Amino acid sequence: MSIRDFMTKNLIVVQPDIKIFDAVDLMKKNDIHRLPVVENERLVGLLTEGTIQAAMPSQATSLSVYEVNYLLNKTTAADIMIKNVQTIDPDSLLEEGIYQMRKNNVGVLPVVDGQNELIGIITNNDIFDAFLKITGYNDGGTRVQLRIPEDHKGILAAIAQLLAENDYSILTVVVNRKELETIIELQIESREADKIRQLLASAGYDILEATLVTKRED
């Protein structure tokens, strides 16, 4: 899975000369928390709720309301935006995006091509959606967890063949390797949880769990 598969493509962007008051209104109207700043379709900065809040005068300021409003009306995105923006290539692995977010303690990565042209954005919410999709959370069916002894080569092929021979389709597979064992989690396109459990148990597999998963609409 790549960043391109899960990034948001329909973006709301601003120019560097937008006034802060206008940027705040834009965020509120569209219920968003950050705005990429572009010039000639190239990313030049990032405006966030945090940068805007940091630019606001302190409540302890001696400035009058008129003076505060005057200053804010003069302030533009270019004055306070993040200029050294962490970005990512659209063809990078999804895991690379997660790693960059964790490493740099950011919740968003603008997605740019080789010419620094902004083509998308990926946020922590997009990452959560990707996780739900990869694990099959919204698809429904039967979720099965199997405990597999370490170094059991060909086990996935054997399980897939057994299920296929009994007319069951696998929606997703998640493999969790531990020190002495491996946990394989399958989501199967069927609600026959008891039959699937019996099938796998009869074949000698150690079943930790076999439960129904409710299909969820977006």
PDB file of C-alpha atoms in Angstrom:
ATOM      1  CA  MET A   1       0.000   0.000   0.000  1.00  0.00           C
ATOM      2  CA  SER A   2       1.336   3.413  -0.943  1.00  0.00           C
ATOM      3  CA  ILE A   3       0.656   6.935   0.238  1.00  0.00           C
ATOM      4  CA  ARG A   4      -1.120   7.552  -3.072  1.00  0.00           C
ATOM      5  CA  ASP A   5      -3.756   4.947  -2.152  1.00  0.00           C
ATOM      6  CA  PHE A   6      -4.918   6.798   0.964  1.00  0.00           C
ATOM      7  CA  MET A   7      -4.010  10.472   0.593  1.00  0.00           C
ATOM      8  CA  THR A   8      -6.658  13.194   0.317  1.00  0.00           C
ATOM      9  CA  LYS A   9      -6.592  14.641  -3.186  1.00  0.00           C
ATOM     10  CA  ASN A  10      -9.290  17.325  -3.080  1.00  0.00           C
ATOM     11  CA  LEU A  11      -7.425  19.973  -1.154  1.00  0.00           C
ATOM     12  CA  ILE A  12      -8.248  23.419   0.117  1.00  0.00           C
ATOM     13  CA  VAL A  13      -5.125  25.534  -0.217  1.00  0.00           C
ATOM     14  CA  VAL A  14      -4.214  29.183   0.280  1.00  0.00           C
ATOM     15  CA  GLN A  15      -1.783  31.675  -1.152  1.00  0.00           C
ATOM     16  CA  PRO A  16       1.022  33.164   0.990  1.00  0.00           C
ATOM     17  CA  ASP A  17      -0.645  36.594   1.043  1.00  0.00           C
ATOM     18  CA  ILE A  18      -3.941  35.467   2.587  1.00  0.00           C
ATOM     19  CA  LYS A  19      -4.781  37.319   5.798  1.00  0.00           C
ATOM     20  CA  ILE A  20      -4.895  35.231   8.977  1.00  0.00           C
ATOM     21  CA  PHE A  21      -8.512  36.172   9.701  1.00  0.00           C
ATOM     22  CA  ASP A  22      -9.512  34.859   6.261  1.00  0.00           C
ATOM     23  CA  ALA A  23      -7.529  31.646   6.784  1.00  0.00           C
ATOM     24  CA  VAL A  24      -9.280  31.048  10.116  1.00  0.00           C
ATOM     25  CA  ASP A  25     -12.685  31.543   8.478  1.00  0.00           C
ATOM     26  CA  LEU A  26     -11.721  29.082   5.743  1.00  0.00           C
ATOM     27  CA  MET A  27     -10.736  26.470   8.321  1.00  0.00           C
ATOM     28  CA  LYS A  28     -13.976  26.912  10.252  1.00  0.00           C
ATOM     29  CA  LYS A  29     -16.195  26.740   7.170  1.00  0.00           C
ATOM     30  CA  ASN A  30     -14.561  23.534   5.945  1.00  0.00           C
ATOM     31  CA  ASP A  31     -13.923  21.957   9.379  1.00  0.00           C
ATOM     32  CA  ILE A  32     -10.193  21.493   8.740  1.00  0.00           C
ATOM     33  CA  HIS A  33      -7.168  22.068  10.946  1.00  0.00           C
ATOM     34  CA  ARG A  34      -4.411  22.950   8.516  1.00  0.00           C
ATOM     35  CA  LEU A  35      -3.966  24.681   5.157  1.00  0.00           C
ATOM     36  CA  PRO A  36      -1.165  24.019   2.667  1.00  0.00           C
ATOM     37  CA  VAL A  37       0.278  27.261   1.360  1.00  0.00           C
ATOM     38  CA  VAL A  38       1.054  27.173  -2.354  1.00  0.00           C
ATOM     39  CA  GLU A  39       2.510  29.531  -4.911  1.00  0.00           C
ATOM     40  CA  ASN A  40       2.463  28.654  -8.617  1.00  0.00           C
ATOM     41  CA  GLU A  41       1.151  25.197  -7.589  1.00  0.00           C
ATOM     42  CA  ARG A  42       4.307  24.591  -5.536  1.00  0.00           C
ATOM     43  CA  LEU A  43       4.185  23.978  -1.795  1.00  0.00           C
ATOM     44  CA  VAL A  44       5.851  26.829   0.079  1.00  0.00           C
ATOM     45  CA  GLY A  45       4.509  26.335   3.592  1.00  0.00           C
ATOM     46  CA  LEU A  46       1.893  24.945   5.953  1.00  0.00           C
ATOM     47  CA  LEU A  47      -0.548  26.908   8.077  1.00  0.00           C
ATOM     48  CA  THR A  48      -1.991  25.102  11.111  1.00  0.00           C
ATOM     49  CA  GLU A  49      -4.234  25.928  14.032  1.00  0.00           C
ATOM     50  CA  GLY A  50      -1.132  25.722  16.208  1.00  0.00           C
ATOM     51  CA  THR A  51       0.841  28.286  14.203  1.00  0.00           C
ATOM     52  CA  ILE A  52      -2.136  30.635  14.153  1.00  0.00           C
ATOM     53  CA  GLN A  53      -2.659  30.288  17.903  1.00  0.00           C
ATOM     54  CA  ALA A  54       1.028  30.968  18.533  1.00  0.00           C
ATOM     55  CA  ALA A  55       0.766  34.161  16.487  1.00  0.00           C
ATOM     56  CA  MET A  56      -2.154  35.480  18.502  1.00  0.00           C
ATOM     57  CA  PRO A  57      -1.274  38.120  21.119  1.00  0.00           C
ATOM     58  CA  SER A  58      -1.194  36.868  24.687  1.00  0.00           C
ATOM     59  CA  GLN A  59      -4.179  37.599  26.906  1.00  0.00           C
ATOM     60  CA  ALA A  60      -1.741  39.534  29.095  1.00  0.00           C
ATOM     61  CA  THR A  61      -0.921  41.958  26.261  1.00  0.00           C
ATOM     62  CA  SER A  62      -1.360  45.678  26.881  1.00  0.00           C
ATOM     63  CA  LEU A  63      -2.618  46.199  23.340  1.00  0.00           C
ATOM     64  CA  SER A  64      -6.166  47.369  22.851  1.00  0.00           C
ATOM     65  CA  VAL A  65      -8.698  45.280  20.924  1.00  0.00           C
ATOM     66  CA  TYR A  66      -8.349  47.744  18.055  1.00  0.00           C
ATOM     67  CA  GLU A  67      -4.572  47.333  18.009  1.00  0.00           C
ATOM     68  CA  VAL A  68      -4.799  43.533  18.180  1.00  0.00           C
ATOM     69  CA  ASN A  69      -7.268  43.419  15.293  1.00  0.00           C
ATOM     70  CA  TYR A  70      -5.096  45.803  13.316  1.00  0.00           C
ATOM     71  CA  LEU A  71      -2.045  43.580  13.761  1.00  0.00           C
ATOM     72  CA  LEU A  72      -3.934  40.416  12.857  1.00  0.00           C
ATOM     73  CA  ASN A  73      -5.407  42.078   9.781  1.00  0.00           C
ATOM     74  CA  LYS A  74      -1.884  42.900   8.664  1.00  0.00           C
ATOM     75  CA  THR A  75      -0.564  39.370   9.340  1.00  0.00           C
ATOM     76  CA  THR A  76      -0.474  36.967   6.391  1.00  0.00           C
ATOM     77  CA  ALA A  77       0.132  33.243   6.040  1.00  0.00           C
ATOM     78  CA  ALA A  78       3.651  33.972   4.796  1.00  0.00           C
ATOM     79  CA  ASP A  79       4.449  35.692   8.106  1.00  0.00           C
ATOM     80  CA  ILE A  80       3.667  32.734  10.371  1.00  0.00           C
ATOM     81  CA  MET A  81       3.488  29.575   8.222  1.00  0.00           C
ATOM     82  CA  ILE A  82       5.773  26.606   8.731  1.00  0.00           C
ATOM     83  CA  LYS A  83       8.337  26.880   5.953  1.00  0.00           C
ATOM     84  CA  ASN A  84      10.428  23.764   6.584  1.00  0.00           C
ATOM     85  CA  VAL A  85       7.569  21.371   5.904  1.00  0.00           C
ATOM     86  CA  GLN A  86       7.966  17.613   6.186  1.00  0.00           C
ATOM     87  CA  THR A  87       6.663  16.096   2.940  1.00  0.00           C
ATOM     88  CA  ILE A  88       6.397  12.681   1.338  1.00  0.00           C
ATOM     89  CA  ASP A  89       6.377  11.189  -2.157  1.00  0.00           C
ATOM     90  CA  PRO A  90       3.066   9.689  -3.352  1.00  0.00           C
ATOM     91  CA  ASP A  91       4.712   6.362  -4.165  1.00  0.00           C
ATOM     92  CA  SER A  92       6.257   5.941  -0.715  1.00  0.00           C
ATOM     93  CA  LEU A  93       4.996   3.055   1.374  1.00  0.00           C
ATOM     94  CA  LEU A  94       2.216   3.849   3.820  1.00  0.00           C
ATOM     95  CA  GLU A  95       4.529   2.634   6.586  1.00  0.00           C
ATOM     96  CA  GLU A  96       7.090   5.270   5.590  1.00  0.00           C
ATOM     97  CA  GLY A  97       4.463   7.945   6.109  1.00  0.00           C
ATOM     98  CA  ILE A  98       3.651   6.569   9.560  1.00  0.00           C
ATOM     99  CA  TYR A  99       7.359   6.448  10.421  1.00  0.00           C
ATOM    100  CA  GLN A 100       7.899  10.064   9.338  1.00  0.00           C
ATOM    101  CA  MET A 101       4.904  11.256  11.334  1.00  0.00           C
ATOM    102  CA  ARG A 102       6.122   9.457  14.443  1.00  0.00           C
ATOM    103  CA  LYS A 103       9.745  10.523  14.010  1.00  0.00           C
ATOM    104  CA  ASN A 104       8.929  14.193  13.442  1.00  0.00           C
ATOM    105  CA  ASN A 105       5.925  14.322  15.784  1.00  0.00           C
ATOM    106  CA  VAL A 106       3.581  15.684  13.116  1.00  0.00           C
ATOM    107  CA  GLY A 107       0.010  14.778  12.258  1.00  0.00           C
ATOM    108  CA  VAL A 108       0.101  15.656   8.564  1.00  0.00           C
ATOM    109  CA  LEU A 109       2.372  15.199   5.556  1.00  0.00           C
ATOM    110  CA  PRO A 110       1.792  17.138   2.334  1.00  0.00           C
ATOM    111  CA  VAL A 111       2.300  14.838  -0.656  1.00  0.00           C
ATOM    112  CA  VAL A 112       4.471  16.325  -3.397  1.00  0.00           C
ATOM    113  CA  ASP A 113       5.918  15.091  -6.654  1.00  0.00           C
ATOM    114  CA  GLY A 114       9.506  15.510  -7.775  1.00  0.00           C
ATOM    115  CA  GLN A 115       8.942  19.149  -8.690  1.00  0.00           C
ATOM    116  CA  ASN A 116       7.561  19.971  -5.223  1.00  0.00           C
ATOM    117  CA  GLU A 117       4.087  20.294  -6.754  1.00  0.00           C
ATOM    118  CA  LEU A 118       1.397  19.612  -4.167  1.00  0.00           C
ATOM    119  CA  ILE A 119      -0.819  16.691  -5.245  1.00  0.00           C
ATOM    120  CA  GLY A 120      -2.338  15.564  -1.945  1.00  0.00           C
ATOM    121  CA  ILE A 121      -2.096  15.414   1.804  1.00  0.00           C
ATOM    122  CA  ILE A 122      -2.114  12.551   4.284  1.00  0.00           C
ATOM    123  CA  THR A 123      -3.110  12.989   7.912  1.00  0.00           C
ATOM    124  CA  ASN A 124      -3.249  10.788  10.975  1.00  0.00           C
ATOM    125  CA  ASN A 125      -6.979  10.306  10.287  1.00  0.00           C
ATOM    126  CA  ASP A 126      -6.128   9.002   6.804  1.00  0.00           C
ATOM    127  CA  ILE A 127      -3.729   6.557   8.479  1.00  0.00           C
ATOM    128  CA  PHE A 128      -6.514   5.363  10.794  1.00  0.00           C
ATOM    129  CA  ASP A 129      -8.811   4.862   7.779  1.00  0.00           C
ATOM    130  CA  ALA A 130      -6.066   2.907   6.025  1.00  0.00           C
ATOM    131  CA  PHE A 131      -5.658   0.634   9.038  1.00  0.00           C
ATOM    132  CA  LEU A 132      -9.401  -0.078   9.118  1.00  0.00           C
ATOM    133  CA  LYS A 133      -9.348  -0.898   5.400  1.00  0.00           C
ATOM    134  CA  ILE A 134      -6.269  -3.115   5.582  1.00  0.00           C
ATOM    135  CA  THR A 135      -7.675  -5.107   8.500  1.00  0.00           C
ATOM    136  CA  GLY A 136     -11.079  -5.463   6.836  1.00  0.00           C
ATOM    137  CA  TYR A 137     -12.880  -3.849   9.743  1.00  0.00           C
ATOM    138  CA  ASN A 138     -15.691  -2.488   7.572  1.00  0.00           C
ATOM    139  CA  ASP A 139     -16.135  -5.538   5.349  1.00  0.00           C
ATOM    140  CA  GLY A 140     -17.916  -7.958   7.650  1.00  0.00           C
ATOM    141  CA  GLY A 141     -17.539 -11.742   7.606  1.00  0.00           C
ATOM    142  CA  THR A 142     -15.680 -13.995  10.022  1.00  0.00           C
ATOM    143  CA  ARG A 143     -12.460 -13.015  11.806  1.00  0.00           C
ATOM    144  CA  VAL A 144     -10.208 -15.980  12.640  1.00  0.00           C
ATOM    145  CA  GLN A 145      -7.006 -15.955  14.688  1.00  0.00           C
ATOM    146  CA  LEU A 146      -4.649 -18.917  14.405  1.00  0.00           C
ATOM    147  CA  ARG A 147      -1.579 -19.673  16.501  1.00  0.00           C
ATOM    148  CA  ILE A 148       1.147 -21.037  14.260  1.00  0.00           C
ATOM    149  CA  PRO A 149       4.431 -22.606  15.460  1.00  0.00           C
ATOM    150  CA  GLU A 150       7.517 -20.653  14.460  1.00  0.00           C
ATOM    151  CA  ASP A 151       9.248 -21.579  11.189  1.00  0.00           C
ATOM    152  CA  HIS A 152       6.205 -23.269   9.679  1.00  0.00           C
ATOM    153  CA  LYS A 153       6.907 -22.608   6.000  1.00  0.00           C
ATOM    154  CA  GLY A 154       4.080 -22.662   3.473  1.00  0.00           C
ATOM    155  CA  ILE A 155       1.388 -22.302   6.110  1.00  0.00           C
ATOM    156  CA  LEU A 156      -0.432 -19.428   4.401  1.00  0.00           C
ATOM    157  CA  ALA A 157      -0.635 -21.346   1.127  1.00  0.00           C
ATOM    158  CA  ALA A 158      -1.992 -24.394   2.938  1.00  0.00           C
ATOM    159  CA  ILE A 159      -4.655 -22.386   4.783  1.00  0.00           C
ATOM    160  CA  ALA A 160      -5.691 -20.581   1.602  1.00  0.00           C
ATOM    161  CA  GLN A 161      -5.997 -23.862  -0.281  1.00  0.00           C
ATOM    162  CA  LEU A 162      -8.089 -25.448   2.477  1.00  0.00           C
ATOM    163  CA  LEU A 163     -10.478 -22.503   2.543  1.00  0.00           C
ATOM    164  CA  ALA A 164     -10.695 -22.310  -1.255  1.00  0.00           C
ATOM    165  CA  GLU A 165     -11.488 -26.018  -1.502  1.00  0.00           C
ATOM    166  CA  ASN A 166     -14.436 -25.370   0.815  1.00  0.00           C
ATOM    167  CA  ASP A 167     -15.615 -22.308  -1.145  1.00  0.00           C
ATOM    168  CA  TYR A 168     -14.429 -19.664   1.341  1.00  0.00           C
ATOM    169  CA  SER A 169     -12.723 -16.447   0.197  1.00  0.00           C
ATOM    170  CA  ILE A 170     -10.123 -14.576   2.242  1.00  0.00           C
ATOM    171  CA  LEU A 171     -10.651 -10.815   2.436  1.00  0.00           C
ATOM    172  CA  THR A 172      -7.606  -9.817   4.479  1.00  0.00           C
ATOM    173  CA  VAL A 173      -4.577 -11.417   6.122  1.00  0.00           C
ATOM    174  CA  VAL A 174      -2.563  -9.946   9.005  1.00  0.00           C
ATOM    175  CA  VAL A 175       0.548 -11.746  10.268  1.00  0.00           C
ATOM    176  CA  ASN A 176       1.929 -10.936  13.720  1.00  0.00           C
ATOM    177  CA  ARG A 177       5.302 -12.591  14.362  1.00  0.00           C
ATOM    178  CA  LYS A 178       6.293 -13.146  17.974  1.00  0.00           C
ATOM    179  CA  GLU A 179       9.393 -14.701  19.517  1.00  0.00           C
ATOM    180  CA  LEU A 180       8.233 -18.319  19.573  1.00  0.00           C
ATOM    181  CA  GLU A 181       5.056 -18.258  17.521  1.00  0.00           C
ATOM    182  CA  THR A 182       3.164 -16.435  14.816  1.00  0.00           C
ATOM    183  CA  ILE A 183      -0.427 -15.236  14.984  1.00  0.00           C
ATOM    184  CA  ILE A 184      -2.249 -15.233  11.653  1.00  0.00           C
ATOM    185  CA  GLU A 185      -5.480 -13.263  11.517  1.00  0.00           C
ATOM    186  CA  LEU A 186      -7.805 -13.927   8.610  1.00  0.00           C
ATOM    187  CA  GLN A 187     -10.988 -12.179   7.624  1.00  0.00           C
ATOM    188  CA  ILE A 188     -13.140 -14.538   5.599  1.00  0.00           C
ATOM    189  CA  GLU A 189     -16.046 -13.545   3.377  1.00  0.00           C
ATOM    190  CA  SER A 190     -18.606 -15.676   5.174  1.00  0.00           C
ATOM    191  CA  ARG A 191     -20.716 -15.529   8.311  1.00  0.00           C
ATOM    192  CA  GLU A 192     -20.422 -19.278   8.940  1.00  0.00           C
ATOM    193  CA  ALA A 193     -18.115 -18.807  11.901  1.00  0.00           C
ATOM    194  CA  ASP A 194     -18.860 -22.208  13.484  1.00  0.00           C
ATOM    195  CA  LYS A 195     -18.311 -24.116  10.227  1.00  0.00           C
ATOM    196  CA  ILE A 196     -15.046 -22.290   9.569  1.00  0.00           C
ATOM    197  CA  ARG A 197     -13.861 -23.012  13.094  1.00  0.00           C
ATOM    198  CA  GLN A 198     -14.677 -26.719  12.689  1.00  0.00           C
ATOM    199  CA  LEU A 199     -12.979 -26.858   9.293  1.00  0.00           C
ATOM    200  CA  LEU A 200      -9.728 -25.355  10.549  1.00  0.00           C
ATOM    201  CA  ALA A 201      -9.781 -27.351  13.804  1.00  0.00           C
ATOM    202  CA  SER A 202     -10.278 -30.599  11.871  1.00  0.00           C
ATOM    203  CA  ALA A 203      -7.205 -29.711   9.812  1.00  0.00           C
ATOM    204  CA  GLY A 204      -5.174 -29.410  13.021  1.00  0.00           C
ATOM    205  CA  TYR A 205      -4.915 -25.642  13.339  1.00  0.00           C
ATOM    206  CA  ASP A 206      -4.764 -24.004  16.772  1.00  0.00           C
ATOM    207  CA  ILE A 207      -7.664 -21.555  16.756  1.00  0.00           C
ATOM    208  CA  LEU A 208      -7.531 -18.664  19.193  1.00  0.00           C
ATOM    209  CA  GLU A 209     -10.706 -16.990  18.019  1.00  0.00           C
ATOM    210  CA  ALA A 210     -13.390 -17.235  15.351  1.00  0.00           C
ATOM    211  CA  THR A 211     -15.978 -14.471  15.585  1.00  0.00           C
ATOM    212  CA  LEU A 212     -18.438 -12.654  13.363  1.00  0.00           C
ATOM    213  CA  VAL A 213     -17.556  -9.139  12.219  1.00  0.00           C
ATOM    214  CA  THR A 214     -20.381  -6.755  11.434  1.00  0.00           C
ATOM    215  CA  LYS A 215     -20.291  -5.094   8.029  1.00  0.00           C
ATOM    216  CA  ARG A 216     -20.152  -1.318   8.423  1.00  0.00           C
ATOM    217  CA  GLU A 217     -21.206   1.323   5.950  1.00  0.00           C
ATOM    218  CA  ASP A 218     -18.967   4.355   5.379  1.00  0.00           C
TER     219      ASP A 218
END
